[in-house]
Tab-separated table of C-alpha atoms in Angstrom:
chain	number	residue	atom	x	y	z
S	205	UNK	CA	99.113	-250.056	42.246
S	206	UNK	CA	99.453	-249.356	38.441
S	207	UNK	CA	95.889	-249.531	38.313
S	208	UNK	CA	95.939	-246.283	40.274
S	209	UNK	CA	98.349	-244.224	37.846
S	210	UNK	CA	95.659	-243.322	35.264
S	211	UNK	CA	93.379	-241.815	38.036
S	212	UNK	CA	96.059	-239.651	39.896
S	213	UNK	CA	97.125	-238.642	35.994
S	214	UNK	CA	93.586	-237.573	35.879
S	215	UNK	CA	93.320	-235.637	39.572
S	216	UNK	CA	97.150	-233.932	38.826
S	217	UNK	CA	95.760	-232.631	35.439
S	218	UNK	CA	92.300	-231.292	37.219
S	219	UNK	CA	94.358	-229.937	39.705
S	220	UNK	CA	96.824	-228.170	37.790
S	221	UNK	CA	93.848	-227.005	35.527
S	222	UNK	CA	92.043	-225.431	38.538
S	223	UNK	CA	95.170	-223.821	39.824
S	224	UNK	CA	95.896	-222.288	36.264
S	225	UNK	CA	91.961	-220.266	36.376
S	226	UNK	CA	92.806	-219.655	39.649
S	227	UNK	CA	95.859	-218.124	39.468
S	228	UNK	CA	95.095	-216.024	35.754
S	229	UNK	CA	91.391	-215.067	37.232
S	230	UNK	CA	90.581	-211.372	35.615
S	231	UNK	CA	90.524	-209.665	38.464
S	232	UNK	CA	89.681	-205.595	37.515
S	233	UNK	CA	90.603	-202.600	39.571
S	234	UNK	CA	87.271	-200.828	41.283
S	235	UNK	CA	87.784	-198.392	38.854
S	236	UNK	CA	89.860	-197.961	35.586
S	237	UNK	CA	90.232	-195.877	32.424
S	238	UNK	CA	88.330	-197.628	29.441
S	239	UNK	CA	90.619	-198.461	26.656
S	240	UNK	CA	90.556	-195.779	24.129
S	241	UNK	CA	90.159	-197.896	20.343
S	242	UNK	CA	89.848	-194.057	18.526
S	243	UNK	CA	89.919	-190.719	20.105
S	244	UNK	CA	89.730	-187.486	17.589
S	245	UNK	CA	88.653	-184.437	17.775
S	246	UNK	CA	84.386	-184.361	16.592
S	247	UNK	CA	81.906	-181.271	16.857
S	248	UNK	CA	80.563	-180.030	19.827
S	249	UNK	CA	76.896	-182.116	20.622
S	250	UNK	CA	74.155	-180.840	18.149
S	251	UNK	CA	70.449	-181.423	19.457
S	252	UNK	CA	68.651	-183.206	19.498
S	253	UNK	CA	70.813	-186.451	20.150
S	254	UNK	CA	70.375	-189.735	19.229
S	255	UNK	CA	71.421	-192.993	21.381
S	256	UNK	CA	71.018	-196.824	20.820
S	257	UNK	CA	71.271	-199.335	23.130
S	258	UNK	CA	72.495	-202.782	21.758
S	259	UNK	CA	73.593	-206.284	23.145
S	260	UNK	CA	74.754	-208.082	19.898
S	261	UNK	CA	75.227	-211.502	21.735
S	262	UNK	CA	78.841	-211.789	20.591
S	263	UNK	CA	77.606	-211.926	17.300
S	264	UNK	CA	76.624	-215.871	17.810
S	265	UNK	CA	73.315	-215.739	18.755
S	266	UNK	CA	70.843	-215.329	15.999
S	267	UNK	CA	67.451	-216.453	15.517
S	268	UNK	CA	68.460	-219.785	14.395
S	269	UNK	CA	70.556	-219.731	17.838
S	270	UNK	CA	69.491	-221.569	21.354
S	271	UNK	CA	71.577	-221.390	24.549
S	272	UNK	CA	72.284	-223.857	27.169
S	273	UNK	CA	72.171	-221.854	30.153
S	274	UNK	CA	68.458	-220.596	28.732
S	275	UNK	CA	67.316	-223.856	28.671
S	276	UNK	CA	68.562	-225.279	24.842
S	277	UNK	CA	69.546	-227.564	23.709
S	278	UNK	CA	72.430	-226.767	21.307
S	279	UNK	CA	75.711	-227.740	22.648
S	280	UNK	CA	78.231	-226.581	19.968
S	281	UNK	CA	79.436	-223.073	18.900
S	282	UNK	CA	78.410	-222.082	15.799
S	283	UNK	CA	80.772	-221.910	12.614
S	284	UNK	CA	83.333	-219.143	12.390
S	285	UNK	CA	81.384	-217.761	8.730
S	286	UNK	CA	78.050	-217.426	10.654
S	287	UNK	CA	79.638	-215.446	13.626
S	288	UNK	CA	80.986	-213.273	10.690
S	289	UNK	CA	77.911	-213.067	8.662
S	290	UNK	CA	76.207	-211.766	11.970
S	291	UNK	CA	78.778	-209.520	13.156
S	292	UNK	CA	78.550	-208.149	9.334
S	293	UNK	CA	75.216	-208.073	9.399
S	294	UNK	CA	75.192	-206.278	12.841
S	295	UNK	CA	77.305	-203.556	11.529
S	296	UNK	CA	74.997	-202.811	9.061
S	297	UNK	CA	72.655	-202.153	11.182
S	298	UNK	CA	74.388	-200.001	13.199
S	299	UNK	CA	75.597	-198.057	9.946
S	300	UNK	CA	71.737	-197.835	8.831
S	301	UNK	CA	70.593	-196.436	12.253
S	302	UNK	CA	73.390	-193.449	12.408
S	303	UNK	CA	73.063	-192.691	15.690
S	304	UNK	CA	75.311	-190.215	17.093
S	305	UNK	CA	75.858	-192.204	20.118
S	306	UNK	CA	76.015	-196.177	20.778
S	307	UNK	CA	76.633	-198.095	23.972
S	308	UNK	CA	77.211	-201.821	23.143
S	309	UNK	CA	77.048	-204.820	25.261
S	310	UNK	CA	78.606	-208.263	24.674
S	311	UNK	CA	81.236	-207.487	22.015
S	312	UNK	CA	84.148	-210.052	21.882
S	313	UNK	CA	87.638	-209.130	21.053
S	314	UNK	CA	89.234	-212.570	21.562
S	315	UNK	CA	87.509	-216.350	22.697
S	316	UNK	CA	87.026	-219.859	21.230
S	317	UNK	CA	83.355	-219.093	22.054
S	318	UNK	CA	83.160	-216.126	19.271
S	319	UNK	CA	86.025	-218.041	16.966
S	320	UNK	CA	88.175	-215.636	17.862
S	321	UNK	CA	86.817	-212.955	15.309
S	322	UNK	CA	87.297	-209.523	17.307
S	323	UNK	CA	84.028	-208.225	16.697
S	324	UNK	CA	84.855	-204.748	18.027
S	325	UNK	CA	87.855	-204.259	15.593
S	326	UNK	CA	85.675	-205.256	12.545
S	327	UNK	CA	82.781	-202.512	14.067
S	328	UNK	CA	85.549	-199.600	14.697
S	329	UNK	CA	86.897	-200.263	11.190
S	330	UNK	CA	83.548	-200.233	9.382
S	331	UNK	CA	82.081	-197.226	11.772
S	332	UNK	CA	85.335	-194.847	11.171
S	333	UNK	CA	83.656	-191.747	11.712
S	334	UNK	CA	82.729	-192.383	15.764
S	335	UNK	CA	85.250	-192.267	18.591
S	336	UNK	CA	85.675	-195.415	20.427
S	337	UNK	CA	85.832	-196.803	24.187
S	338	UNK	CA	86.157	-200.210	25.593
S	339	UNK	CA	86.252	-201.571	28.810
S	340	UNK	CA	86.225	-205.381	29.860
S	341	UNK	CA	83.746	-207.168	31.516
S	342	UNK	CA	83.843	-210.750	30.929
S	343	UNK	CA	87.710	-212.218	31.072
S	344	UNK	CA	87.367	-215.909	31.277
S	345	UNK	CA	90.388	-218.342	30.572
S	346	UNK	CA	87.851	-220.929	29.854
S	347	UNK	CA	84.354	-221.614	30.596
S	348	UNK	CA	84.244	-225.724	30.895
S	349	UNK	CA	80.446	-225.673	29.963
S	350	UNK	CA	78.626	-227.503	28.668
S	351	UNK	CA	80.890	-230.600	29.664
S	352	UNK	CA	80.588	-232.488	26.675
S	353	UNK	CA	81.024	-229.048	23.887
S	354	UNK	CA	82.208	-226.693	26.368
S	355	UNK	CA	81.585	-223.069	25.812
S	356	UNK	CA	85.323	-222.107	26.082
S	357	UNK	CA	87.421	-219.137	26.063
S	358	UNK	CA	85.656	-215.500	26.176
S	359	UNK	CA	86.865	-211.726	26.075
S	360	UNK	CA	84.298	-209.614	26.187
S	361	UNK	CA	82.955	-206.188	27.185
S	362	UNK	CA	81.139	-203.110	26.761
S	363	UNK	CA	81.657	-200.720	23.588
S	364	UNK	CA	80.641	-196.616	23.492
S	365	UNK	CA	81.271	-195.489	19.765
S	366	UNK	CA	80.670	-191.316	19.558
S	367	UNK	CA	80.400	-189.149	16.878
S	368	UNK	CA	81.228	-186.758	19.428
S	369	UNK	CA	83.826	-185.848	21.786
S	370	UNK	CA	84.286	-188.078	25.187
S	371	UNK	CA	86.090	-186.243	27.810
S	372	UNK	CA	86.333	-189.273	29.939
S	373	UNK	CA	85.163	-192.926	29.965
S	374	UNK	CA	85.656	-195.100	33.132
S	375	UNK	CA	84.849	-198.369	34.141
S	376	UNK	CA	83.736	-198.728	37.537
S	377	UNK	CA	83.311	-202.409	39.503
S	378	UNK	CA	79.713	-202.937	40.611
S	379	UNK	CA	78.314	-204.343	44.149
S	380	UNK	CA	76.783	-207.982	43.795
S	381	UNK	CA	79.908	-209.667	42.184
S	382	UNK	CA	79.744	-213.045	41.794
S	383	UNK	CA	81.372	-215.345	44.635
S	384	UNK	CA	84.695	-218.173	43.935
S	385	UNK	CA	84.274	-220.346	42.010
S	386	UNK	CA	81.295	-218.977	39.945
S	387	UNK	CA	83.553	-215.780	39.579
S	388	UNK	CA	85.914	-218.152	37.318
S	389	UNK	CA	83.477	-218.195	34.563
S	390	UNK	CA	80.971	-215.311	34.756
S	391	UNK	CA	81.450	-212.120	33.695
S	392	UNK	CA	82.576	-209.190	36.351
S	393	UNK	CA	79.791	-206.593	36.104
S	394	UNK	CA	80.523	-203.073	35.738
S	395	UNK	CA	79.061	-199.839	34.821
S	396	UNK	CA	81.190	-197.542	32.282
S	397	UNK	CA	80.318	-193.851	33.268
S	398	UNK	CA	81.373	-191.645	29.776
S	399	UNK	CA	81.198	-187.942	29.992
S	400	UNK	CA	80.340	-185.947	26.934
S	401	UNK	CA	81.876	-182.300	26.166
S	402	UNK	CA	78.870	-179.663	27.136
S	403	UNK	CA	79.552	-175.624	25.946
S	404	UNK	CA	78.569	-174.741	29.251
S	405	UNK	CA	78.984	-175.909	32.809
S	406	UNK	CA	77.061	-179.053	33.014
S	407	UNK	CA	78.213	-182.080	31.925
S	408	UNK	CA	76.462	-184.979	30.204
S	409	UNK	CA	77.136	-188.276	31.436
S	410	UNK	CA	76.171	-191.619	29.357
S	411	UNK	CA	76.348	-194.561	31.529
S	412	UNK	CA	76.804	-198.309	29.950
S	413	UNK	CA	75.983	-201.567	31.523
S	414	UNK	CA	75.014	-205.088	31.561
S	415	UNK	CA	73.497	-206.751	34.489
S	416	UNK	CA	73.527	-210.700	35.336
S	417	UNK	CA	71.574	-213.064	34.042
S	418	UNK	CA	71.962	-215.888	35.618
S	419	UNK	CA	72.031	-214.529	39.582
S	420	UNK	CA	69.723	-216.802	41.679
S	421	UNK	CA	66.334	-214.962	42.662
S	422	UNK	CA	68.024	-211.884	40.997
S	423	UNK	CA	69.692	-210.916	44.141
S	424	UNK	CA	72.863	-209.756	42.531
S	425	UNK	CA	71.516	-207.536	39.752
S	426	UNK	CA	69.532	-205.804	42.513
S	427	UNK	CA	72.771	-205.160	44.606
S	428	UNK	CA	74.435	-204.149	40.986
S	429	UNK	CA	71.421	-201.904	39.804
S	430	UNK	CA	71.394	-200.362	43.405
S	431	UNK	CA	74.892	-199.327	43.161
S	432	UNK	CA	73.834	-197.519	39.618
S	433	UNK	CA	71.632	-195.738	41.020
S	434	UNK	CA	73.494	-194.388	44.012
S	435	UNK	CA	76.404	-193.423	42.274
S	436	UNK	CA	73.897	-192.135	38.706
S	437	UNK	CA	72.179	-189.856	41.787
S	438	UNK	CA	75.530	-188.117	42.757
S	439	UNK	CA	76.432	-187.865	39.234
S	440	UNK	CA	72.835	-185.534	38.944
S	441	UNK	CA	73.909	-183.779	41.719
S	442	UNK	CA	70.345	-182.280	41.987
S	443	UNK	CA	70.100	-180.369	37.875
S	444	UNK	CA	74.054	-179.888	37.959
S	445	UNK	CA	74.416	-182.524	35.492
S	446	UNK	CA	72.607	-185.022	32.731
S	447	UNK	CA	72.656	-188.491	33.255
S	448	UNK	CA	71.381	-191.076	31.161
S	449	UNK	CA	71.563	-195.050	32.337
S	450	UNK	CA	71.418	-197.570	29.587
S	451	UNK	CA	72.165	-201.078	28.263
S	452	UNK	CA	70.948	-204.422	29.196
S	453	UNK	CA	69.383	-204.576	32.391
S	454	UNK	CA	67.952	-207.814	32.613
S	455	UNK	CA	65.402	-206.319	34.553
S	456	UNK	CA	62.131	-205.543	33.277
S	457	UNK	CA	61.671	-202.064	32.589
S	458	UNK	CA	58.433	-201.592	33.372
S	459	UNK	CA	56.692	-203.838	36.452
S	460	UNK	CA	53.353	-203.310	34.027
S	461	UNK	CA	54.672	-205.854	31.447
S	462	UNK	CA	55.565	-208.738	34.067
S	463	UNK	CA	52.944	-211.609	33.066
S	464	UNK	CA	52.266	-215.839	34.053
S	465	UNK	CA	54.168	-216.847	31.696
S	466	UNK	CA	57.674	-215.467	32.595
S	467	UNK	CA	60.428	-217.547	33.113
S	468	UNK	CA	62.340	-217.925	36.414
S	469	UNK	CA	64.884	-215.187	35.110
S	470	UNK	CA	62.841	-212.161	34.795
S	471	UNK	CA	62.715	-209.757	37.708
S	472	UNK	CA	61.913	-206.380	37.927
S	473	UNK	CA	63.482	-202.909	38.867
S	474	UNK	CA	64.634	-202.798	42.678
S	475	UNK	CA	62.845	-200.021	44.744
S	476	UNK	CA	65.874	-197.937	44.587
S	477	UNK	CA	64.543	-196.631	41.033
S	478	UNK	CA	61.192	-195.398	42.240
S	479	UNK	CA	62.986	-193.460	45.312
S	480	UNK	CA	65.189	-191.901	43.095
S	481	UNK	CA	64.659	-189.048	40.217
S	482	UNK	CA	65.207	-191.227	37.517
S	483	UNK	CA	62.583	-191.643	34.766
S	484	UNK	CA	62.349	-194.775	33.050
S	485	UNK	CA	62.167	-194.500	29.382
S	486	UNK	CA	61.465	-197.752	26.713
S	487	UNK	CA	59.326	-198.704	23.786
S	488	UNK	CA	56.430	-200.112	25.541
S	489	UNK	CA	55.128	-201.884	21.961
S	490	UNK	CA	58.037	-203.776	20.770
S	491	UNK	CA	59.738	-206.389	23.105
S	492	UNK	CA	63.690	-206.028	22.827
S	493	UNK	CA	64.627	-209.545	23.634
S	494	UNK	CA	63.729	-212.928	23.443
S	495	UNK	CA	64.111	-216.194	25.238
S	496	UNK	CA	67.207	-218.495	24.263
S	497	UNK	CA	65.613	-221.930	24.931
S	498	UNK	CA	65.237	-222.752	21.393
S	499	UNK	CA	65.490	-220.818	18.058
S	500	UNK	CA	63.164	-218.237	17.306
S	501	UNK	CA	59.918	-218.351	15.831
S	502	UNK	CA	57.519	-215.483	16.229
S	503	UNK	CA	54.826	-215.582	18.532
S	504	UNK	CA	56.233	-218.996	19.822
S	505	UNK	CA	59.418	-217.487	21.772
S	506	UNK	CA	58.782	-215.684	24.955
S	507	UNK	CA	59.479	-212.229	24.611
S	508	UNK	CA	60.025	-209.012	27.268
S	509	UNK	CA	61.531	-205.699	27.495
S	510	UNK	CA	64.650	-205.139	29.398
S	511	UNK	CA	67.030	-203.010	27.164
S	512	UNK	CA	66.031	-199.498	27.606
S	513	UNK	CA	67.003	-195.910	29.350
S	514	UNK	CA	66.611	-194.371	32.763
S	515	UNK	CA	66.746	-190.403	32.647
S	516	UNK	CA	67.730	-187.425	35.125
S	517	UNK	CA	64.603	-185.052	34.971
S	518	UNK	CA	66.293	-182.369	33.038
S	519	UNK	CA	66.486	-184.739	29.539
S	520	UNK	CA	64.012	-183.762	27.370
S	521	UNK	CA	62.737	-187.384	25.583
S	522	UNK	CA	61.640	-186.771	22.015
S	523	UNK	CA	61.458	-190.375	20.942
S	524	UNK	CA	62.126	-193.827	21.609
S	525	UNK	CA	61.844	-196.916	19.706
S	526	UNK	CA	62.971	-200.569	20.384
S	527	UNK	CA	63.740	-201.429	16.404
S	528	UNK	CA	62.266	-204.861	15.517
S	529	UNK	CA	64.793	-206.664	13.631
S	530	UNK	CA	63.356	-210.002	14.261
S	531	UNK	CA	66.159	-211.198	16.280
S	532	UNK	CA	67.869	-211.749	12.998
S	533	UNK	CA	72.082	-211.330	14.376
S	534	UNK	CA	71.269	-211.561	18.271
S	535	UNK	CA	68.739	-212.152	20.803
S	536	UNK	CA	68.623	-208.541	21.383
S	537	UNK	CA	66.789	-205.828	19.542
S	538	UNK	CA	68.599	-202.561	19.696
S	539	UNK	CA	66.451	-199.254	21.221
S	540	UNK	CA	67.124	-195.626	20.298
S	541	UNK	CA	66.674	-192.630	22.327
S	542	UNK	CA	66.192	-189.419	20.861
S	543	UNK	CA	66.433	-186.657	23.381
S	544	UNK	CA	67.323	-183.133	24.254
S	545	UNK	CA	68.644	-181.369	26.973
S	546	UNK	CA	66.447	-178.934	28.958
């Protein structure tokens, strides 16, 4: 009978430790106000416009960086200086680029797995001049992975800093969530939908997002970018407004670049796109991320395109480029879109 003690000690505290992510699951309305960081009054939008994309992997994975779920095999967070150094190092970048606009995917304001450096604190300090909008996407009590080192803690979301004025940023739930008890550790995909002050009647919307990753066949990311893409359509509102989708889709953005030698993860862009009005927009000569299955070394890590822009017909494009940065602070390279309106 006393044998027995140690297991039930064992099941009780399993138990218990279910219950608790259970019972403190993030669980986000359908659609909520993002949290304003900064909000002051900037210049009316002067043209042309420039916006970067940018998924700075929480700041912990640089190009010395491999990730389990990718296929690596490093099974411990990394220090709490290199995190810094990157997030540092990322905000320079940012500060170098200027852009008037940035939509930001992956920053961490809490979590063991980031060493609980809030990342976008330490960006809105050092970028003082832009507005700045938050909203959650990744709320996870702890993440029990990899058994042995496990992953931990994360708080994590999606970041719009603005040298201009934001009338409005919202976070609005996507279609394709992911089902119990996967939903206990993934992140709950969203879409933040920021309008822009316009002198006239139109209004300029700048939409934010990260897809999944790590959906099976990519069915959920196609449910997720098909509810973009409805909702982007109405935003139009055929010419009545500007509308530009951006972020991480984990999709590729062009069907052209799909090759052998992709991995089981990349998909490409559900037929919803081509039936609707949107224009895709990317740097078709520089690859803006690269794969996490062991550091990186050029020409040796498989590389793709899936950051990148989708357009309303009435923005004028006058550049984009996908700035190589050698994977240096994340896995992503950051793209810029310079555009005006017509």
């Amino acid at each position: 009978m006393y044998a027995l003690i140690p297991l039930l000690v064992i099941l009780v505290g399993v138990t218990a430790f279910g219950l608790f992510l259970v019972l403190t699951e993030y669980k986000p309305e359908a659609e909520e106000d993002s949290i304003v960081i900064r909000k002051s009054k900037f210049p009316q939008l002067q043209e042309p416009i420039t916006l970067t994309t940018y998924n700075i992997g929480y700041a912990c994975l640089d190009r010395d960086s491999d990730f389990f779920m990718d296929g690596g095999t490093a099974t411990t967070r990394i220090t709490y200086e290199r995190t810094l150094d990157n997030l540092i190092g990322i905000t320079h970048q940012l500060q170098d680029l200027d852009s008037d606009i940035f939509c930001l995917q992956e920053v961490d304001t809490a979590g063991s797995r980031s060493n609980n450096i809030n990342e976008l604190e330490h960006m809105a300090t050092e970028l003082f001049d832009y507005n700045v909008y938050f909203a959650y996407d990744y709320r996870a009590k702890w993440v029990p992975f990899p058994i042995f080192h496990p992953l931990g803690s994360a708080h994590s979301g999606l970041a719009v800093m603005s040298k201009y004025r934001l009338l409005s940023s919202k976070r609005i739930a996507l279609d394709g969530q992911e089902l119990f008890p996967r939903s206990l550790f993934l992140p709950k995909r969203c879409m933040v939908v920021n309008e822009l002050a316009l002198a006239g009647s139109k209004k300029l919307y700048i939409v934010n997002t990260h897809l999944s990753a790590y959906d099976k066949d990519g069915l959920l990311r196609r449910r997720q970018f098909n509810d973009i893409i409805r909702y982007c359509s109405e935003l139009y509102d055929g010419r009545s407004n500007y509308v530009i989708i951006t972020g991480d889709f984990n999709l590729l953005m062009d069907d052209a670049k799909r090759t052998e030698d992709d991995p089981a993860w990349v998909d490409v862009m559900p037929q919803s796109l081509h039936d609707s009005k949107f224009k895709v927009v990317y740097d078709k000569t520089q690859p803006s991320v690269r794969s996490l299955d062991k550091p990186y070394i050029k020409d040796i890590n498989f590389e793709t395109y899936i950051d990148g822009f989708l357009v309303s017909p009435n923005i004028d494009v006058v550049d984009v480029t996908t700035h190589d940065f050698q994977y240096r602070f994340s896995d992503h390279n950051p793209s810029t879109l310079t555009f005006r309106l017509k």
